[in-house]
PDB file of C-alpha atoms in Angstrom:
ATOM      1  CA  MET A 928      11.068  -7.318 -14.336  1.00 84.00           C
ATOM      2  CA  ARG A 929       8.592  -6.564 -11.528  1.00 96.00           C
ATOM      3  CA  LYS A 930       5.289  -7.152 -12.337  1.00 97.00           C
ATOM      4  CA  LYS A 931       3.291  -4.178 -11.068  1.00 98.00           C
ATOM      5  CA  ILE A 932       0.833  -3.863  -8.431  1.00 98.00           C
ATOM      6  CA  VAL A 933      -2.057  -1.352  -8.338  1.00 98.00           C
ATOM      7  CA  ALA A 934      -3.675  -1.159  -5.324  1.00 98.00           C
ATOM      8  CA  GLY A 935      -7.252   0.348  -4.239  1.00 98.00           C
ATOM      9  CA  ASN A 936      -7.471   1.846  -0.851  1.00 97.00           C
ATOM     10  CA  TRP A 937     -10.783   2.133  -0.406  1.00 98.00           C
ATOM     11  CA  LYS A 938     -10.727   4.023   3.230  1.00 97.00           C
ATOM     12  CA  MET A 939     -14.013   4.164   4.992  1.00 98.00           C
ATOM     13  CA  ASN A 940     -16.189   4.178   2.210  1.00 98.00           C
ATOM     14  CA  MET A 941     -18.501   1.112   0.892  1.00 98.00           C
ATOM     15  CA  THR A 942     -21.227  -0.808   2.913  1.00 98.00           C
ATOM     16  CA  PRO A 943     -20.972  -4.702   2.042  1.00 98.00           C
ATOM     17  CA  THR A 944     -24.417  -4.127  -0.192  1.00 98.00           C
ATOM     18  CA  GLN A 945     -22.232  -1.484  -2.091  1.00 98.00           C
ATOM     19  CA  ALA A 946     -18.901  -3.085  -1.871  1.00 98.00           C
ATOM     20  CA  VAL A 947     -20.316  -5.992  -3.736  1.00 98.00           C
ATOM     21  CA  GLU A 948     -21.857  -3.557  -6.540  1.00 98.00           C
ATOM     22  CA  LEU A 949     -18.387  -1.910  -6.587  1.00 98.00           C
ATOM     23  CA  VAL A 950     -16.612  -5.401  -7.450  1.00 98.00           C
ATOM     24  CA  ASN A 951     -18.939  -6.264  -9.971  1.00 98.00           C
ATOM     25  CA  THR A 952     -18.491  -2.828 -11.779  1.00 97.00           C
ATOM     26  CA  LEU A 953     -15.076  -3.117 -11.676  1.00 98.00           C
ATOM     27  CA  LYS A 954     -14.823  -6.603 -12.836  1.00 97.00           C
ATOM     28  CA  PRO A 955     -14.486  -6.292 -16.250  1.00 97.00           C
ATOM     29  CA  LEU A 956     -12.833  -3.337 -16.194  1.00 97.00           C
ATOM     30  CA  VAL A 957      -9.708  -4.662 -14.162  1.00 97.00           C
ATOM     31  CA  ALA A 958      -9.004  -7.583 -16.204  1.00 96.00           C
ATOM     32  CA  ASN A 959      -5.409  -7.218 -16.705  1.00 95.00           C
ATOM     33  CA  ASP A 960      -3.016 -10.226 -16.169  1.00 95.00           C
ATOM     34  CA  GLU A 961      -0.122  -7.958 -16.329  1.00 95.00           C
ATOM     35  CA  VAL A 962      -0.838  -6.392 -13.253  1.00 97.00           C
ATOM     36  CA  ASP A 963      -1.488  -7.426  -9.511  1.00 98.00           C
ATOM     37  CA  VAL A 964      -5.134  -6.180  -9.124  1.00 98.00           C
ATOM     38  CA  VAL A 965      -5.562  -5.484  -5.063  1.00 98.00           C
ATOM     39  CA  PHE A 966      -8.825  -4.016  -3.301  1.00 98.00           C
ATOM     40  CA  CYS A 967      -7.984  -2.863   0.353  1.00 98.00           C
ATOM     41  CA  VAL A 968     -11.654  -2.890   1.779  1.00 98.00           C
ATOM     42  CA  PRO A 969     -13.266  -2.276   5.374  1.00 98.00           C
ATOM     43  CA  ALA A 970     -13.130  -5.084   7.519  1.00 98.00           C
ATOM     44  CA  ILE A 971     -16.479  -5.639   7.812  1.00 98.00           C
ATOM     45  CA  ASP A 972     -16.690  -5.946   3.474  1.00 98.00           C
ATOM     46  CA  ILE A 973     -14.100  -8.425   3.223  1.00 98.00           C
ATOM     47  CA  ILE A 974     -15.952 -11.379   3.334  1.00 98.00           C
ATOM     48  CA  PRO A 975     -18.748 -10.095   0.789  1.00 98.00           C
ATOM     49  CA  ALA A 976     -16.065  -8.440  -1.467  1.00 98.00           C
ATOM     50  CA  MET A 977     -14.138 -11.827  -1.507  1.00 97.00           C
ATOM     51  CA  GLU A 978     -17.092 -13.973  -2.387  1.00 98.00           C
ATOM     52  CA  ALA A 979     -17.874 -11.062  -5.520  1.00 98.00           C
ATOM     53  CA  ALA A 980     -14.177 -11.435  -7.001  1.00 98.00           C
ATOM     54  CA  LYS A 981     -14.290 -15.445  -6.511  1.00 97.00           C
ATOM     55  CA  GLY A 982     -12.865 -16.445 -10.172  1.00 96.00           C
ATOM     56  CA  THR A 983     -11.545 -12.809 -11.146  1.00 97.00           C
ATOM     57  CA  ASN A 984      -8.119 -10.979 -10.890  1.00 97.00           C
ATOM     58  CA  ILE A 985      -8.865  -9.243  -8.168  1.00 98.00           C
ATOM     59  CA  ASN A 986      -6.916  -9.715  -4.434  1.00 98.00           C
ATOM     60  CA  ILE A 987      -9.150  -8.608  -1.731  1.00 98.00           C
ATOM     61  CA  GLY A 988      -6.926  -6.896   1.324  1.00 98.00           C
ATOM     62  CA  ALA A 989      -7.450  -4.970   4.548  1.00 98.00           C
ATOM     63  CA  GLU A 990      -6.645  -1.581   5.578  1.00 98.00           C
ATOM     64  CA  ASN A 991      -5.547  -2.507   8.499  1.00 98.00           C
ATOM     65  CA  MET A 992      -4.367  -4.835  11.376  1.00 98.00           C
ATOM     66  CA  TYR A 993      -3.339  -5.493  14.936  1.00 98.00           C
ATOM     67  CA  PHE A 994      -0.036  -7.006  16.068  1.00 98.00           C
ATOM     68  CA  GLU A 995      -1.637  -9.435  18.107  1.00 98.00           C
ATOM     69  CA  ASP A 996      -2.953 -12.817  17.104  1.00 97.00           C
ATOM     70  CA  SER A 997      -5.668 -12.303  19.715  1.00 97.00           C
ATOM     71  CA  GLY A 998      -6.498 -10.702  22.672  1.00 98.00           C
ATOM     72  CA  ALA A 999      -8.318  -8.411  24.555  1.00 98.00           C
ATOM     73  CA  TYR A1000      -7.742  -5.670  22.159  1.00 98.00           C
ATOM     74  CA  THR A1001     -11.541  -4.394  21.370  1.00 98.00           C
ATOM     75  CA  GLY A1002     -12.562  -3.540  17.816  1.00 96.00           C
ATOM     76  CA  GLU A1003      -9.136  -4.777  16.148  1.00 97.00           C
ATOM     77  CA  ILE A1004      -9.137  -7.502  13.805  1.00 98.00           C
ATOM     78  CA  SER A1005      -5.868  -9.918  13.690  1.00 98.00           C
ATOM     79  CA  PRO A1006      -3.944 -11.344  11.313  1.00 98.00           C
ATOM     80  CA  LYS A1007      -4.729 -14.755  12.348  1.00 98.00           C
ATOM     81  CA  MET A1008      -8.214 -13.638  11.049  1.00 98.00           C
ATOM     82  CA  LEU A1009      -7.624 -11.691   7.674  1.00 98.00           C
ATOM     83  CA  ALA A1010      -5.684 -15.241   6.902  1.00 98.00           C
ATOM     84  CA  ASP A1011      -8.124 -17.412   7.715  1.00 97.00           C
ATOM     85  CA  ALA A1012     -10.464 -15.343   5.555  1.00 96.00           C
ATOM     86  CA  GLY A1013      -8.286 -15.555   2.924  1.00 96.00           C
ATOM     87  CA  VAL A1014      -6.903 -11.796   2.858  1.00 98.00           C
ATOM     88  CA  LYS A1015      -3.410 -11.612   0.744  1.00 96.00           C
ATOM     89  CA  TYR A1016      -2.475  -8.087   1.289  1.00 98.00           C
ATOM     90  CA  VAL A1017      -2.758  -5.846   4.664  1.00 98.00           C
ATOM     91  CA  VAL A1018      -2.261  -2.079   4.105  1.00 98.00           C
ATOM     92  CA  ILE A1019       0.161  -0.765   6.954  1.00 98.00           C
ATOM     93  CA  GLY A1020       1.044   2.675   8.437  1.00 97.00           C
ATOM     94  CA  HIS A1021      -0.910   4.736   6.201  1.00 97.00           C
ATOM     95  CA  SER A1022      -0.364   8.325   7.042  1.00 95.00           C
ATOM     96  CA  GLU A1023      -4.498   8.731   8.012  1.00 95.00           C
ATOM     97  CA  ARG A1024      -3.546   6.043  10.577  1.00 96.00           C
ATOM     98  CA  ARG A1025      -0.337   7.726  11.791  1.00 96.00           C
ATOM     99  CA  GLU A1026      -2.326  10.727  11.469  1.00 94.00           C
ATOM    100  CA  TYR A1027      -5.305   9.953  13.593  1.00 96.00           C
ATOM    101  CA  PHE A1028      -4.966   6.430  15.356  1.00 97.00           C
ATOM    102  CA  ALA A1029      -1.036   7.740  16.778  1.00 95.00           C
ATOM    103  CA  GLU A1030       0.235   4.952  14.681  1.00 97.00           C
ATOM    104  CA  THR A1031       4.135   5.127  15.079  1.00 97.00           C
ATOM    105  CA  ASP A1032       7.052   3.844  12.860  1.00 98.00           C
ATOM    106  CA  GLU A1033       7.316   1.077  16.150  1.00 98.00           C
ATOM    107  CA  THR A1034       4.160  -0.413  15.950  1.00 98.00           C
ATOM    108  CA  VAL A1035       4.088  -0.547  11.834  1.00 98.00           C
ATOM    109  CA  ASN A1036       7.661  -2.792  12.025  1.00 98.00           C
ATOM    110  CA  LYS A1037       5.685  -4.915  14.395  1.00 98.00           C
ATOM    111  CA  LYS A1038       2.716  -4.910  12.310  1.00 98.00           C
ATOM    112  CA  VAL A1039       5.201  -5.924   9.268  1.00 98.00           C
ATOM    113  CA  LEU A1040       6.017  -8.604  11.202  1.00 98.00           C
ATOM    114  CA  LYS A1041       3.031 -10.343  12.286  1.00 98.00           C
ATOM    115  CA  ALA A1042       1.496  -9.678   8.236  1.00 98.00           C
ATOM    116  CA  LEU A1043       4.824 -11.665   7.577  1.00 98.00           C
ATOM    117  CA  GLU A1044       4.188 -14.676   9.753  1.00 98.00           C
ATOM    118  CA  TYR A1045       0.826 -15.220   8.706  1.00 98.00           C
ATOM    119  CA  GLY A1046       1.818 -15.426   4.964  1.00 98.00           C
ATOM    120  CA  ILE A1047      -0.089 -11.692   4.205  1.00 98.00           C
ATOM    121  CA  THR A1048       1.620  -9.365   2.199  1.00 98.00           C
ATOM    122  CA  PRO A1049       2.127  -5.857   3.783  1.00 98.00           C
ATOM    123  CA  ILE A1050       1.686  -2.653   1.663  1.00 98.00           C
ATOM    124  CA  ILE A1051       3.776  -0.553   3.343  1.00 98.00           C
ATOM    125  CA  CYS A1052       3.428   3.054   3.638  1.00 98.00           C
ATOM    126  CA  CYS A1053       5.722   5.876   4.210  1.00 98.00           C
ATOM    127  CA  GLY A1054       5.564  10.072   3.360  1.00 97.00           C
ATOM    128  CA  GLU A1055       6.603  13.530   4.103  1.00 96.00           C
ATOM    129  CA  THR A1056       4.196  16.375   5.215  1.00 93.00           C
ATOM    130  CA  LEU A1057       4.446  19.425   3.129  1.00 89.00           C
ATOM    131  CA  THR A1058       6.499  20.955   5.654  1.00 91.00           C
ATOM    132  CA  GLN A1059       8.910  18.338   6.288  1.00 94.00           C
ATOM    133  CA  ARG A1060       9.225  18.778   1.918  1.00 92.00           C
ATOM    134  CA  GLU A1061      10.059  22.181   2.167  1.00 90.00           C
ATOM    135  CA  GLN A1062      12.331  21.659   4.956  1.00 95.00           C
ATOM    136  CA  GLY A1063      14.456  19.537   2.651  1.00 95.00           C
ATOM    137  CA  ILE A1064      14.443  16.595   5.247  1.00 97.00           C
ATOM    138  CA  THR A1065      12.021  14.379   2.780  1.00 97.00           C
ATOM    139  CA  ILE A1066      14.671  11.638   1.830  1.00 98.00           C
ATOM    140  CA  ASP A1067      16.034  11.524   5.650  1.00 98.00           C
ATOM    141  CA  TRP A1068      12.776  11.079   7.032  1.00 98.00           C
ATOM    142  CA  ILE A1069      11.289   8.576   4.587  1.00 98.00           C
ATOM    143  CA  ARG A1070      14.589   6.318   5.022  1.00 98.00           C
ATOM    144  CA  GLN A1071      13.954   6.665   8.617  1.00 98.00           C
ATOM    145  CA  GLN A1072      10.659   4.979   8.091  1.00 98.00           C
ATOM    146  CA  ILE A1073      11.844   2.358   5.775  1.00 98.00           C
ATOM    147  CA  LYS A1074      14.476   1.377   8.422  1.00 98.00           C
ATOM    148  CA  ILE A1075      12.309   1.306  11.478  1.00 98.00           C
ATOM    149  CA  ALA A1076       9.554  -0.432   8.982  1.00 98.00           C
ATOM    150  CA  PHE A1077      12.239  -3.626   7.897  1.00 98.00           C
ATOM    151  CA  LEU A1078      13.832  -3.931  11.289  1.00 98.00           C
ATOM    152  CA  ASN A1079      14.028  -7.978  11.770  1.00 98.00           C
ATOM    153  CA  VAL A1080      12.682  -8.681   8.835  1.00 98.00           C
ATOM    154  CA  THR A1081      14.802 -11.095   6.764  1.00 98.00           C
ATOM    155  CA  ALA A1082      15.957 -10.417   2.968  1.00 98.00           C
ATOM    156  CA  ASP A1083      13.367 -12.776   1.593  1.00 98.00           C
ATOM    157  CA  GLN A1084      10.466 -11.482   3.682  1.00 98.00           C
ATOM    158  CA  ALA A1085      11.498  -7.986   2.720  1.00 98.00           C
ATOM    159  CA  LYS A1086      11.428  -8.896  -0.910  1.00 98.00           C
ATOM    160  CA  THR A1087       8.113 -10.539  -0.611  1.00 97.00           C
ATOM    161  CA  THR A1088       7.009  -6.444   0.777  1.00 98.00           C
ATOM    162  CA  VAL A1089       5.223  -3.829  -1.119  1.00 98.00           C
ATOM    163  CA  ILE A1090       6.489  -0.693  -0.136  1.00 98.00           C
ATOM    164  CA  ALA A1091       3.633   2.814  -1.003  1.00 98.00           C
ATOM    165  CA  TYR A1092       5.218   6.395  -0.862  1.00 97.00           C
ATOM    166  CA  GLU A1093       2.741   8.507  -0.663  1.00 95.00           C
ATOM    167  CA  PRO A1094       3.684  12.211  -0.227  1.00 94.00           C
ATOM    168  CA  ILE A1095       1.184  13.333   2.928  1.00 92.00           C
ATOM    169  CA  TRP A1096       0.403  16.908   1.058  1.00 88.00           C
ATOM    170  CA  ALA A1097      -0.723  14.925  -2.218  1.00 84.00           C
ATOM    171  CA  ILE A1098      -3.467  12.141  -0.439  1.00 79.00           C
ATOM    172  CA  GLY A1099      -6.976  13.317  -1.552  1.00 75.00           C
ATOM    173  CA  THR A1100      -5.799  16.797  -2.441  1.00 76.00           C
ATOM    174  CA  GLY A1101      -5.601  16.804  -5.862  1.00 75.00           C
ATOM    175  CA  LYS A1102      -2.351  17.451  -5.618  1.00 75.00           C
ATOM    176  CA  THR A1103       0.463  15.008  -7.498  1.00 73.00           C
ATOM    177  CA  ALA A1104       3.698  14.725  -6.970  1.00 84.00           C
ATOM    178  CA  THR A1105       5.611  15.541  -9.997  1.00 92.00           C
ATOM    179  CA  THR A1106       6.755  12.656 -11.988  1.00 94.00           C
ATOM    180  CA  GLU A1107      10.195  13.414 -11.070  1.00 95.00           C
ATOM    181  CA  GLN A1108       9.488  13.612  -7.323  1.00 94.00           C
ATOM    182  CA  ALA A1109       7.788  10.507  -7.126  1.00 95.00           C
ATOM    183  CA  GLU A1110      10.444   8.772  -9.009  1.00 97.00           C
ATOM    184  CA  GLU A1111      13.027  10.629  -7.119  1.00 97.00           C
ATOM    185  CA  VAL A1112      11.607   9.303  -3.671  1.00 97.00           C
ATOM    186  CA  CYS A1113      11.000   5.664  -5.153  1.00 98.00           C
ATOM    187  CA  ALA A1114      14.585   5.821  -6.453  1.00 98.00           C
ATOM    188  CA  ALA A1115      15.591   6.331  -3.404  1.00 98.00           C
ATOM    189  CA  ILE A1116      13.774   3.949  -1.117  1.00 98.00           C
ATOM    190  CA  ARG A1117      14.964   1.263  -3.425  1.00 98.00           C
ATOM    191  CA  VAL A1118      18.463   2.522  -2.432  1.00 98.00           C
ATOM    192  CA  CYS A1119      17.893   2.413   1.353  1.00 98.00           C
ATOM    193  CA  ILE A1120      16.661  -1.144   1.025  1.00 98.00           C
ATOM    194  CA  GLY A1121      19.704  -2.081  -1.444  1.00 98.00           C
ATOM    195  CA  GLU A1122      21.716  -0.815   1.822  1.00 98.00           C
ATOM    196  CA  ILE A1123      19.953  -2.636   4.693  1.00 98.00           C
ATOM    197  CA  TYR A1124      19.852  -5.866   2.577  1.00 98.00           C
ATOM    198  CA  ASP A1125      21.599  -6.143  -0.600  1.00 98.00           C
ATOM    199  CA  GLN A1126      21.129  -5.488  -4.387  1.00 97.00           C
ATOM    200  CA  ALA A1127      19.182  -8.308  -5.510  1.00 98.00           C
ATOM    201  CA  THR A1128      16.766  -7.299  -2.416  1.00 98.00           C
ATOM    202  CA  ALA A1129      16.211  -3.605  -4.064  1.00 98.00           C
ATOM    203  CA  GLU A1130      15.611  -4.825  -7.168  1.00 98.00           C
ATOM    204  CA  ALA A1131      13.051  -7.328  -6.264  1.00 98.00           C
ATOM    205  CA  ILE A1132      10.643  -5.288  -4.050  1.00 98.00           C
ATOM    206  CA  ARG A1133       7.967  -3.151  -5.645  1.00 98.00           C
ATOM    207  CA  ILE A1134       7.625   0.396  -4.798  1.00 98.00           C
ATOM    208  CA  GLN A1135       4.346   1.752  -5.321  1.00 98.00           C
ATOM    209  CA  TYR A1136       3.233   6.115  -5.367  1.00 96.00           C
ATOM    210  CA  GLY A1137       0.148   6.975  -4.159  1.00 93.00           C
ATOM    211  CA  GLY A1138      -1.298  10.157  -3.981  1.00 86.00           C
ATOM    212  CA  SER A1139      -3.911  11.546  -6.328  1.00 85.00           C
ATOM    213  CA  VAL A1140      -3.081   8.792  -8.567  1.00 91.00           C
ATOM    214  CA  ASN A1141      -5.639   9.018 -11.660  1.00 92.00           C
ATOM    215  CA  ALA A1142      -6.249   7.790 -15.156  1.00 94.00           C
ATOM    216  CA  GLY A1143      -4.589  10.845 -16.476  1.00 93.00           C
ATOM    217  CA  ASN A1144      -1.521  10.290 -14.528  1.00 93.00           C
ATOM    218  CA  ALA A1145      -0.786   6.743 -14.090  1.00 95.00           C
ATOM    219  CA  ALA A1146       0.844   5.877 -16.945  1.00 96.00           C
ATOM    220  CA  GLU A1147       3.443   8.226 -16.952  1.00 96.00           C
ATOM    221  CA  LEU A1148       3.926   7.817 -13.397  1.00 96.00           C
ATOM    222  CA  PHE A1149       4.161   4.070 -13.585  1.00 96.00           C
ATOM    223  CA  ALA A1150       6.294   3.998 -16.764  1.00 96.00           C
ATOM    224  CA  GLN A1151       9.235   5.161 -14.195  1.00 97.00           C
ATOM    225  CA  PRO A1152      12.286   2.887 -13.594  1.00 98.00           C
ATOM    226  CA  ASP A1153      11.591   2.548  -9.661  1.00 98.00           C
ATOM    227  CA  ILE A1154       7.652   3.189  -9.821  1.00 98.00           C
ATOM    228  CA  ASP A1155       6.037  -0.097 -10.003  1.00 98.00           C
ATOM    229  CA  GLY A1156       2.534   0.837  -9.636  1.00 98.00           C
ATOM    230  CA  GLY A1157       0.143   2.823  -7.421  1.00 98.00           C
ATOM    231  CA  LEU A1158      -1.950   2.904  -4.326  1.00 97.00           C
ATOM    232  CA  VAL A1159      -4.525   4.350  -5.224  1.00 96.00           C
ATOM    233  CA  GLY A1160      -7.383   6.057  -3.119  1.00 93.00           C
ATOM    234  CA  GLY A1161     -10.690   7.980  -4.073  1.00 92.00           C
ATOM    235  CA  ALA A1162     -10.320   7.077  -8.047  1.00 94.00           C
ATOM    236  CA  SER A1163     -10.691   3.277  -6.561  1.00 96.00           C
ATOM    237  CA  LEU A1164     -14.486   3.888  -6.343  1.00 97.00           C
ATOM    238  CA  LYS A1165     -14.944   4.487  -9.572  1.00 96.00           C
ATOM    239  CA  PRO A1166     -14.777   2.746 -12.544  1.00 95.00           C
ATOM    240  CA  ASP A1167     -11.977   4.694 -13.790  1.00 94.00           C
ATOM    241  CA  PHE A1168      -9.732   2.568 -11.948  1.00 97.00           C
ATOM    242  CA  GLY A1169     -10.292  -0.081 -15.150  1.00 97.00           C
ATOM    243  CA  LYS A1170      -8.373   2.870 -16.723  1.00 97.00           C
ATOM    244  CA  ILE A1171      -5.458   2.851 -14.053  1.00 97.00           C
ATOM    245  CA  VAL A1172      -4.926  -0.696 -13.901  1.00 97.00           C
ATOM    246  CA  CYS A1173      -4.961  -1.030 -17.977  1.00 96.00           C
ATOM    247  CA  TYR A1174      -2.714   1.950 -18.354  1.00 94.00           C
ATOM    248  CA  LYS A1175      -1.106   0.902 -20.988  1.00 86.00           C
TER     249      LYS A1175
END
């Protein structure tokens, strides 16, 4: 059985002081050894959040990174820096990064390879727009994103990664894909991984659903055979995040 993984994506929220307060508030609420718990926080919050989370089941992750070790890339943060800080997870290719910062499938692939090189687990995001869903190309679009993201990634590396399916039309809108829609795409992603590698790799990889996950719908979503947890946005900044992590 794949262990569920619930990750909070804080986005551009929480000052360092607020981050410590939130971690301290959530510590007892997310105590669940049956689920891997990750807080993906702004870069400036990583160190204080990690200090606050010491001795708990909370892993601190990053929301982004660049694909070079170091260099003249003003404003970027490298996998080398993240690894040295003790970061274990990094969100890669979130739709907001693609939309606002011109990230592409190719840059996502470069980041995935670099994260793996440094022993950081990439949470690889994929998802379709409302127009793409209405045109009936959701599965084709997602398969393309997955195939490019995993270019030159070995099967052993792929097994350690996490994929987050987030329909763009459901992020921060209050709209949620139906359980059937979410499961259909997550199952298709698993089939795609099986085609790239083999059935064993497809069975090992963890696939999250993201997009307005909340305390009310988490249990039903996470009960699906191909949904192994969630990438949670706004709800990860509230005490209710504990109910998502402890969904049973």
